[in-house]
Structure formats: structure tokens, C-alpha cells
Coordinates of C-alpha atoms in Angstrom, one line a residue:
M1 CA 103.9 133.0 119.1
P2 CA 106.8 132.3 121.6
I3 CA 105.8 130.5 124.8
I4 CA 108.3 131.1 127.6
I5 CA 108.8 128.3 130.1
S6 CA 110.9 129.2 133.1
P7 CA 113.9 127.4 134.2
P8 CA 122.3 115.0 134.4
P9 CA 124.4 112.0 130.9
A10 CA 126.4 108.9 129.8
P11 CA 129.5 106.6 129.4
A12 CA 131.8 105.6 126.2
P13 CA 132.0 102.4 123.8
V14 CA 133.7 100.9 120.7
P15 CA 133.4 102.2 117.1
L16 CA 130.6 100.8 115.0
P17 CA 131.7 99.2 111.7
P18 CA 129.6 100.0 108.7
P19 CA 127.2 97.1 107.8
P20 CA 128.2 95.0 104.8
P21 CA 125.8 94.9 101.9
E22 CA 123.0 92.4 102.3
P23 CA 122.1 89.7 99.7
P24 CA 118.6 90.0 98.0
P25 CA 115.8 88.1 99.9
P26 CA 114.5 84.8 98.4
A27 CA 111.4 84.8 96.3
A28 CA 108.3 84.3 98.4
E29 CA 106.3 81.2 97.9
V30 CA 102.7 82.2 97.2
F31 CA 99.8 79.9 97.4
A32 CA 97.3 79.6 94.5
I33 CA 94.5 81.7 96.0
A34 CA 94.7 85.3 94.8
M35 CA 93.5 88.1 97.1
P36 CA 93.3 91.9 96.7
G37 CA 96.4 93.9 97.8
A38 CA 96.8 97.0 100.0
A39 CA 95.9 100.6 99.1
A40 CA 98.5 103.3 98.9
Q41 CA 98.6 106.1 101.5
P42 CA 97.4 109.5 100.3
T43 CA 99.7 112.6 100.5
R44 CA 98.6 116.1 101.7
A45 CA 99.2 119.5 100.4
P46 CA 101.4 121.7 102.7
D47 CA 100.2 123.7 105.6
T48 CA 101.6 127.1 106.5
D49 CA 104.7 126.6 108.7
Q50 CA 104.5 128.0 112.2
L51 CA 107.2 128.6 114.8
R52 CA 106.7 128.0 118.4
T53 CA 109.5 128.6 120.9
E54 CA 109.7 126.8 124.2
N55 CA 112.5 128.2 126.3
A56 CA 114.5 126.0 128.6
T57 CA 117.8 126.0 130.3
G58 CA 120.6 123.9 129.0
Y59 CA 123.7 122.7 127.3
R60 CA 126.6 123.7 125.1
P61 CA 126.6 124.3 121.3
A62 CA 127.8 121.4 119.2
D63 CA 129.8 123.5 116.8
D64 CA 132.6 124.0 119.4
A65 CA 134.9 121.9 121.4
T66 CA 133.4 120.4 124.6
K67 CA 131.6 123.1 126.6
P68 CA 131.2 123.3 130.3
S69 CA 127.7 122.4 131.7
G70 CA 125.5 125.5 131.9
A71 CA 126.6 127.2 128.6
P72 CA 123.5 128.1 126.6
V73 CA 122.4 126.0 123.7
R74 CA 119.7 126.6 121.2
M75 CA 117.9 123.5 119.8
G76 CA 115.4 123.4 117.0
L77 CA 112.8 120.6 116.9
I78 CA 111.2 120.3 113.4
L79 CA 108.0 118.2 113.4
P80 CA 105.0 117.9 111.1
L81 CA 102.6 119.1 113.8
R82 CA 100.4 120.7 111.1
S83 CA 100.0 117.5 109.1
E84 CA 96.7 115.6 109.2
T85 CA 98.5 112.3 108.4
L86 CA 101.5 112.7 110.8
G87 CA 100.3 115.3 113.3
A88 CA 99.4 112.7 116.0
A89 CA 102.8 111.0 115.7
A90 CA 104.6 114.3 115.8
E91 CA 102.7 115.4 118.9
A92 CA 103.6 112.1 120.7
L93 CA 107.3 112.6 119.8
R94 CA 107.2 116.3 120.9
A95 CA 105.6 115.3 124.2
G96 CA 108.4 112.8 124.9
F97 CA 111.1 115.3 123.9
M98 CA 109.7 117.9 126.2
A99 CA 109.3 115.4 129.0
A100 CA 113.0 114.7 128.8
W101 CA 113.9 118.4 128.6
E102 CA 111.7 119.1 131.7
R103 CA 113.8 116.6 133.7
D104 CA 117.1 118.0 132.5
R105 CA 116.9 121.5 131.1
D106 CA 120.5 122.7 131.8
N107 CA 120.1 126.1 130.0
I108 CA 118.8 124.7 126.7
T109 CA 116.3 126.6 124.6
I110 CA 113.9 124.6 122.5
T111 CA 112.4 126.1 119.4
V112 CA 109.6 123.8 118.1
V113 CA 109.1 124.3 114.4
E114 CA 105.7 123.2 113.1
T115 CA 105.5 122.1 109.5
G116 CA 103.1 120.3 107.1
D117 CA 103.9 117.4 104.8
V118 CA 105.6 118.8 101.7
A119 CA 109.4 118.3 101.5
Q120 CA 110.1 121.7 99.9
D121 CA 108.3 123.6 102.7
I122 CA 110.2 121.5 105.3
L123 CA 113.5 122.3 103.5
S124 CA 112.7 126.0 103.8
S125 CA 111.8 125.6 107.5
Y126 CA 115.0 123.7 108.1
A127 CA 117.2 126.4 106.4
Q128 CA 115.5 129.1 108.5
T129 CA 115.9 127.1 111.7
L130 CA 119.6 126.5 111.1
E131 CA 120.2 130.2 111.2
A132 CA 118.7 130.5 114.7
V133 CA 119.9 127.4 116.5
D134 CA 123.1 125.3 117.3
L135 CA 121.5 121.9 116.7
V136 CA 118.5 120.6 114.9
V137 CA 116.3 117.5 115.8
G138 CA 114.1 116.4 112.9
P139 CA 112.5 116.1 110.5
L140 CA 110.3 113.1 111.1
A141 CA 108.9 111.8 107.7
R142 CA 111.2 109.6 105.7
S143 CA 110.6 111.8 102.6
A144 CA 111.5 114.9 104.5
V145 CA 114.7 113.3 105.9
T146 CA 115.7 112.3 102.4
A147 CA 115.1 115.8 101.1
V148 CA 117.3 117.3 103.9
A149 CA 120.0 114.6 103.5
T150 CA 120.4 115.1 99.8
S151 CA 120.5 118.9 100.1
P152 CA 123.6 121.0 100.7
L153 CA 122.0 122.6 103.8
V154 CA 123.3 120.3 106.6
T155 CA 126.0 122.4 108.1
K156 CA 125.2 122.0 111.8
P157 CA 124.5 118.8 113.9
T158 CA 121.2 117.4 112.7
I159 CA 119.5 114.4 114.5
A160 CA 117.0 113.0 112.0
L161 CA 114.0 111.1 113.5
N162 CA 113.7 108.7 110.5
H163 CA 116.0 107.1 108.0
P164 CA 116.3 108.4 104.4
E165 CA 115.3 106.3 101.5
G166 CA 117.8 103.6 100.7
Y167 CA 119.6 104.0 104.0
G168 CA 121.7 100.9 104.8
T169 CA 121.7 99.5 101.3
A170 CA 124.8 98.8 99.2
N171 CA 124.2 101.7 96.8
A172 CA 122.9 104.3 99.3
T173 CA 124.2 107.8 99.0
P174 CA 126.5 108.7 101.9
L175 CA 124.9 111.0 104.4
P176 CA 126.2 114.4 105.4
Q177 CA 128.7 114.0 108.2
Q178 CA 126.7 116.4 110.4
M179 CA 123.5 114.2 110.1
L180 CA 122.7 111.4 112.6
P181 CA 119.6 109.3 111.8
M182 CA 118.2 107.6 114.9
G183 CA 114.6 106.7 113.9
L184 CA 112.9 103.5 114.9
S185 CA 113.5 101.1 112.0
I186 CA 111.5 98.0 111.6
E187 CA 114.1 96.7 109.1
E188 CA 116.9 97.1 111.7
E189 CA 114.7 95.4 114.3
A190 CA 114.2 92.4 111.9
R191 CA 117.9 92.1 111.4
Q192 CA 118.5 92.0 115.2
V193 CA 115.8 89.3 115.5
A194 CA 117.7 87.3 112.9
Q195 CA 121.0 87.7 114.8
W196 CA 119.2 86.6 118.0
A197 CA 117.5 83.6 116.4
A198 CA 120.8 82.5 114.7
A199 CA 122.5 82.6 118.1
E200 CA 119.8 80.5 119.8
Q201 CA 119.2 78.1 116.9
P202 CA 122.7 77.6 115.3
G203 CA 122.6 76.0 111.9
A204 CA 118.8 76.1 111.7
S205 CA 116.9 76.9 108.5
A206 CA 114.2 79.6 108.8
M207 CA 110.7 80.0 107.2
I208 CA 109.4 83.5 107.0
I209 CA 105.6 84.0 107.1
T210 CA 104.3 87.3 105.7
T211 CA 101.4 88.8 103.7
S212 CA 101.6 91.3 100.8
T213 CA 101.2 94.3 103.2
P214 CA 104.2 96.6 102.3
W215 CA 105.5 97.0 105.9
Q216 CA 105.4 93.3 106.4
R217 CA 107.3 92.7 103.1
R218 CA 110.0 95.2 104.3
I219 CA 110.4 93.2 107.6
A220 CA 110.5 89.9 105.8
A221 CA 113.1 91.1 103.3
A222 CA 115.3 92.5 106.0
F223 CA 115.2 89.3 108.1
A224 CA 115.8 87.1 105.0
A225 CA 118.8 89.2 103.8
H226 CA 120.5 89.1 107.2
W227 CA 119.7 85.4 107.7
Q228 CA 121.4 84.7 104.4
Q229 CA 124.3 86.9 105.3
L230 CA 124.8 84.7 108.4
G231 CA 125.1 81.7 106.1
Q232 CA 121.7 80.2 107.0
Q233 CA 119.0 78.8 104.7
V234 CA 115.7 80.6 104.5
R235 CA 112.4 80.2 102.7
M236 CA 109.6 82.9 102.5
V237 CA 105.9 82.2 102.3
E238 CA 103.4 85.0 101.5
L239 CA 99.9 84.4 102.6
S240 CA 96.9 86.3 101.4
A241 CA 94.8 88.1 104.0
P242 CA 91.4 89.3 102.9
N243 CA 90.1 91.8 105.5
N244 CA 93.4 91.3 107.4
Y245 CA 92.4 87.7 108.2
L246 CA 94.7 84.9 106.9
S247 CA 93.2 82.6 104.3
D248 CA 92.1 79.3 105.9
P249 CA 92.8 77.2 102.8
E250 CA 96.3 78.6 102.5
L251 CA 96.9 77.9 106.2
V252 CA 95.9 74.2 105.5
Q253 CA 98.4 74.2 102.6
L254 CA 101.1 75.7 104.8
R255 CA 100.5 73.0 107.4
A256 CA 101.0 70.3 104.8
R257 CA 104.2 72.0 103.5
L258 CA 105.6 72.1 107.1
Q259 CA 104.6 68.5 107.7
Q260 CA 106.6 67.4 104.6
D261 CA 109.7 69.7 105.2
P262 CA 109.7 71.4 108.6
P263 CA 112.2 74.3 109.1
G264 CA 114.3 74.9 112.2
L265 CA 112.3 78.0 113.2
L266 CA 109.5 80.3 112.0
F267 CA 109.7 84.1 111.7
S268 CA 106.5 86.1 111.5
A269 CA 106.7 89.4 109.7
M270 CA 103.0 90.0 110.7
G271 CA 101.2 91.7 113.5
A272 CA 99.8 90.2 116.7
D273 CA 96.3 89.2 115.4
Q274 CA 97.6 87.4 112.2
T275 CA 100.4 85.7 114.1
R276 CA 97.9 84.5 116.7
Q277 CA 95.8 83.1 113.9
L278 CA 98.9 81.5 112.4
R279 CA 99.9 79.9 115.7
G280 CA 96.4 78.6 116.4
A281 CA 96.1 77.0 112.9
L282 CA 99.5 75.4 113.0
N283 CA 99.3 74.0 116.5
S284 CA 95.7 72.8 116.2
G285 CA 95.6 69.1 117.1
L286 CA 99.3 68.8 117.2
V287 CA 99.9 69.2 121.0
H288 CA 99.5 65.8 122.6
E289 CA 97.5 65.6 125.8
A290 CA 96.6 62.8 128.2
D291 CA 93.9 60.5 126.6
E292 CA 91.7 60.6 129.7
P293 CA 91.5 63.2 132.5
V294 CA 92.4 61.7 135.9
I295 CA 89.8 62.5 138.6
S296 CA 90.0 61.6 142.2
T297 CA 86.8 60.7 144.2
A298 CA 88.5 61.5 147.5
D299 CA 86.6 64.5 148.9
G300 CA 85.3 65.2 145.4
L301 CA 88.5 67.0 144.5
P302 CA 90.6 66.6 141.3
A303 CA 93.8 64.7 141.6
T304 CA 97.1 66.4 141.1
P305 CA 97.2 67.0 137.3
A306 CA 99.6 65.0 135.3
A307 CA 102.8 66.7 134.3
P308 CA 102.4 68.6 131.1
V309 CA 103.7 66.8 128.0
A310 CA 106.3 68.7 126.0
P311 CA 104.8 70.1 122.8
T312 CA 105.6 68.2 119.6
G313 CA 105.2 68.9 115.9
F314 CA 104.6 72.5 114.9
A315 CA 104.0 73.6 118.5
A316 CA 107.7 72.9 119.2
L317 CA 109.0 75.1 116.4
P318 CA 110.6 78.3 117.8
L319 CA 108.7 81.3 116.6
Y320 CA 110.2 84.8 116.4
G321 CA 108.8 88.2 115.5
T322 CA 109.2 92.0 115.9
S323 CA 107.6 94.6 118.1
A324 CA 104.6 94.4 115.7
L325 CA 103.5 91.5 117.9
N326 CA 103.1 93.7 121.0
A327 CA 99.9 95.7 120.7
G328 CA 100.8 97.4 124.1
G329 CA 98.5 99.7 126.1
G330 CA 96.4 96.8 127.4
M331 CA 95.6 95.7 123.9
N332 CA 97.3 92.3 124.1
S333 CA 95.0 89.3 124.1
P334 CA 94.3 87.8 127.5
T335 CA 94.6 84.4 126.0
N336 CA 97.9 82.6 125.6
E337 CA 98.1 81.8 121.9
L338 CA 101.4 83.7 121.6
D339 CA 103.0 82.3 124.8
G340 CA 106.6 81.3 124.1
V341 CA 106.9 83.5 121.0
R342 CA 110.1 85.6 121.0
L343 CA 110.3 89.2 120.0
L344 CA 112.3 92.4 120.3
D345 CA 110.8 95.7 121.6
L346 CA 111.7 98.9 123.3
P347 CA 112.5 98.8 127.1
W348 CA 109.7 101.5 127.3
Q349 CA 107.2 98.8 126.3
V350 CA 108.5 95.6 127.9
Q351 CA 110.8 96.6 130.8
R352 CA 109.0 99.0 133.1
D353 CA 111.5 98.4 135.8
H354 CA 114.4 99.7 133.6
P355 CA 116.2 102.6 135.4
A356 CA 115.7 105.1 132.6
V357 CA 112.1 104.1 132.0
M358 CA 111.2 104.7 135.6
V359 CA 112.4 108.2 135.8
Y360 CA 110.3 109.7 132.9
P361 CA 106.6 110.4 133.1
H362 CA 104.3 108.2 131.0
P363 CA 101.6 110.0 129.0
V364 CA 98.4 110.7 130.9
Q365 CA 96.3 109.3 128.1
A366 CA 97.9 106.1 126.9
G367 CA 97.7 105.8 123.1
T368 CA 98.5 103.0 120.7
A369 CA 101.8 101.1 121.1
D370 CA 103.2 103.0 118.1
M371 CA 102.4 106.4 119.7
E372 CA 104.0 105.2 123.0
R373 CA 107.1 104.2 121.0
L374 CA 107.3 107.6 119.4
Y375 CA 107.0 109.2 122.8
A376 CA 110.0 107.1 123.9
L377 CA 111.9 108.1 120.8
G378 CA 111.3 111.7 121.7
I379 CA 112.9 111.1 125.1
D380 CA 116.0 109.5 123.7
A381 CA 116.3 112.1 120.9
Y382 CA 116.6 114.8 123.5
R383 CA 119.2 112.8 125.5
V384 CA 121.3 112.2 122.3
A385 CA 121.0 115.8 121.3
R386 CA 122.0 117.0 124.8
E387 CA 125.0 114.7 124.7
I388 CA 126.1 115.9 121.3
S389 CA 125.8 119.5 122.3
R390 CA 128.1 118.8 125.3
K391 CA 130.6 116.7 123.3
P392 CA 130.2 117.4 119.6
A393 CA 133.0 115.0 118.6
G394 CA 133.4 111.6 120.1
R395 CA 131.7 108.4 121.0
F396 CA 129.2 107.8 123.8
S397 CA 126.5 105.3 124.8
I398 CA 123.2 105.7 126.5
D399 CA 121.1 103.1 128.3
G400 CA 118.0 104.6 126.7
V401 CA 114.2 104.0 126.9
T402 CA 114.3 102.8 123.2
G403 CA 117.3 100.4 123.7
R404 CA 121.1 100.5 124.3
L405 CA 122.3 103.4 122.1
T406 CA 125.8 103.9 120.8
V407 CA 126.7 107.1 118.9
D408 CA 129.8 108.1 117.1
F409 CA 129.6 111.7 116.0
G410 CA 131.9 114.5 114.7
Q411 CA 134.7 112.2 113.7
G412 CA 133.8 111.5 110.0
P413 CA 130.5 109.9 109.1
A414 CA 128.1 109.7 112.0
R415 CA 127.2 106.3 113.2
F416 CA 124.2 105.2 115.4
E417 CA 123.3 101.8 116.8
R418 CA 120.2 100.8 118.9
V419 CA 120.1 97.4 120.5
E420 CA 116.5 96.5 121.5
Q421 CA 115.2 94.4 124.4
P422 CA 114.5 90.7 123.9
A423 CA 111.2 89.5 125.3
V424 CA 109.1 86.3 125.4
F425 CA 105.3 86.1 125.6
Q426 CA 104.2 84.7 129.0
H427 CA 100.5 84.6 129.9
G428 CA 99.6 86.7 126.9
V429 CA 102.1 89.5 127.8
P430 CA 105.7 90.0 126.5
Q431 CA 108.2 89.8 129.4
A432 CA 111.8 91.0 129.1
V433 CA 114.5 88.3 129.1
Q434 CA 118.3 88.4 129.1
Q435 CA 119.8 87.5 125.7

């Protein structure tokens, strides 16, 4: 049933070159102790699609030349809000999208299209939505984006909230020119970390530490391929992790391997808890401290502590990771095991004084870090959609809450780039740094 809700943009950059094909990642070194693997995710039968319209005031249709501000625009937001597996993620994204619309309505009407999980039902909803709107935002699931991208239906600007299967690989099918994928990609994030690490550690070899978890393998493969593309040497080690806890015997073997042949840096494809365990195991007993504490008897007070000794051995190895290291929402450890670890994340998560981050409301009930990132994606999806509706052909950039965004749309194949924010752990919390 329709719900009626009563009733400012960005600069311009350089074209984005298409990425060259990446080499295959190296085979992972696996230690001798076999452990069970991960279970596959279940799929759900479709729910009945439902339309919900939220009116706003807004922008200009993207199927025309540039329109003056105030011309009406109809946007459709297609999300799996009726899915048990993706419903919470869809709701977080919807909330961010509507928060951005509330701040800058400008005669835009939003039609929220609620779907289930099945690709065929989403295709049907997409086709119906196209007839009623000027621009579509969605769908969200990778399988749904793939189904839309490989169909002949994409005849109006469509901002996909994920990347289709095979996107960015050498043999990927070209996308429809009216489709712009702008999902949060852990693979792209890993490639950016590789670029950053190569700039900071020129000529260094890298060792990637991962487990057999599928998302970690994807991160590891993306980093390895880009590192090789940069002409750097890389090795990959896959550790077993029963009950998500790294195998102690394998960590001992890894320490011995590093002692014999240390790399120039480490890259963790793992999350915060496993990386914290890795760091503790590798650094144990290798940071030299003063043999005896120095105590003053004057007034019973300790003397000025000796200057800290620079870490040596494994403790001195630069360690890089992705946003998976940042649990967010007060979930980071109060201890300092990750201090000095470098990572990339969204400004929304690590740069609260960022101008764009400060102007949008944060959810009343903070969820997990992943839900907060999807909320931020919703904000930037609306901002990109609004800009495309104003200028359907051309290039523009946005200093977004998910990173510095560069978009080239309506002039051949659409191109999108997101540059995330570098950060370093300090006192157990990631702090934004200048790259």
C-alpha cells in the first residue's frame, strides 16, 4: 500500500581505465593438519513481491539531457526486504537510502519494491518497476544482479548494489551500458590494500595468511593477483581453523617458516579475532624488553621508564588487512594486539569527522559493522542516483561516506571507482590516516 511522505551535489574527474586482467593467485601452502571446511549457505523459496511507495520531492529523469533542479524524477529501489536471509541487510540499506533522501528530496519520488530471493521473481519485479520509474537502484543479491545484467531488460539507468558473477575478470561478459554496479566489494578492497602496501613497501615480498573460509579465499586471491600484477613476489599460507580458532600446531610451523625465510610484509585475509590470534602467536617472545625493571626508592615512586625498544623479528613485519579487521560498533577489543596493523575501511566507520559522515544521521540502534556499512552504501547509492538523474551523461565524483567515488555514466560502458580510507589500529581502534 502506498505511503505518502510530504515534501544539494558534486565536482568532476578523469576517466577510469578498465582494469587489466589479473594473473591467477599462487597455490596456497597448507600445513599437514587437516580440518573440516565451511558449510554452504542455504537458499530460500521466493516470497510474494510487494510494492511500497514512498513519495519525495526531487530530481530530473536520467533518460533526457541535463534537467533543471526541481524537475520530477521517479526512482525505484528494489530490495529483498521479504527475504529471511537478506532481509536485515536490505532494511539497513533502505534506511540509509531514505536518510539521504530525507536530507535532499528535491522532487524525487521513491518506490520501494520488496522482493524475495529468487532471481526470476526479481526479474519480473524489475521489468514492472522499469515501466513506472525513470531510474532503478538495485537489486542487492549477487545472483539477482547477475540475472538482471544478463537479461535484455536494462533499458533505463540501473544502479546495482552488488557486482555480477565474474565481474572484473578477464572473461567477464560486458555489462549493459545503462547498468552501474557500485556494491561494496571485498575483492576490490583487497586490491587497494595491495596497491597501498606496494607503495609503502617497495620491492617487498608478501605472505598472505588465510583459512579455507570462502570469503577469505576470495580476499586472498584478489590481493595475490594484484600483488603479482605489480611485479611483486607473493606466497600464500592457508591455516586450518577448527571452531574459527587457528590451529596452534600450525601457528608453530608458520613461525618456524617465517624464521627461516621472512617476507617483507604480511597480509591477513582473516577477520579481527583470527588476526589477533595470529599476531599474538607470531610476536610471542620476540619483542625484546629490558632485562630488569628499573625502580626508584625516592618517595617510593617508579623511575622514568626506559625508552621503548623498537620491535624486532616478526613484531617488526608490517601487517595489512581489510575492513574485516574492524568489528565496529564498540566490538573492537580493548586490548592492543592489533596496534600498528594497517587496513582500509569506509569513512563512515573510521572517519567520523568526515564532512559527509557528519551530516547524515546514524542509526538509532547500532548494528554490526556490516549493517552499518550497508546503511552507508544506501546513502551513497541515493547520492549517485540523484547525480545521474541530474546529469545522465558525463563524469562526476563524490566525497562519499563509503569512500571517494568516481562515476562515468552515459558515455559508453559505465565505470565506477571507490577509493576507501586508510587506517591504522591505535589503542585497539582503527584511526584514519593520510595515504
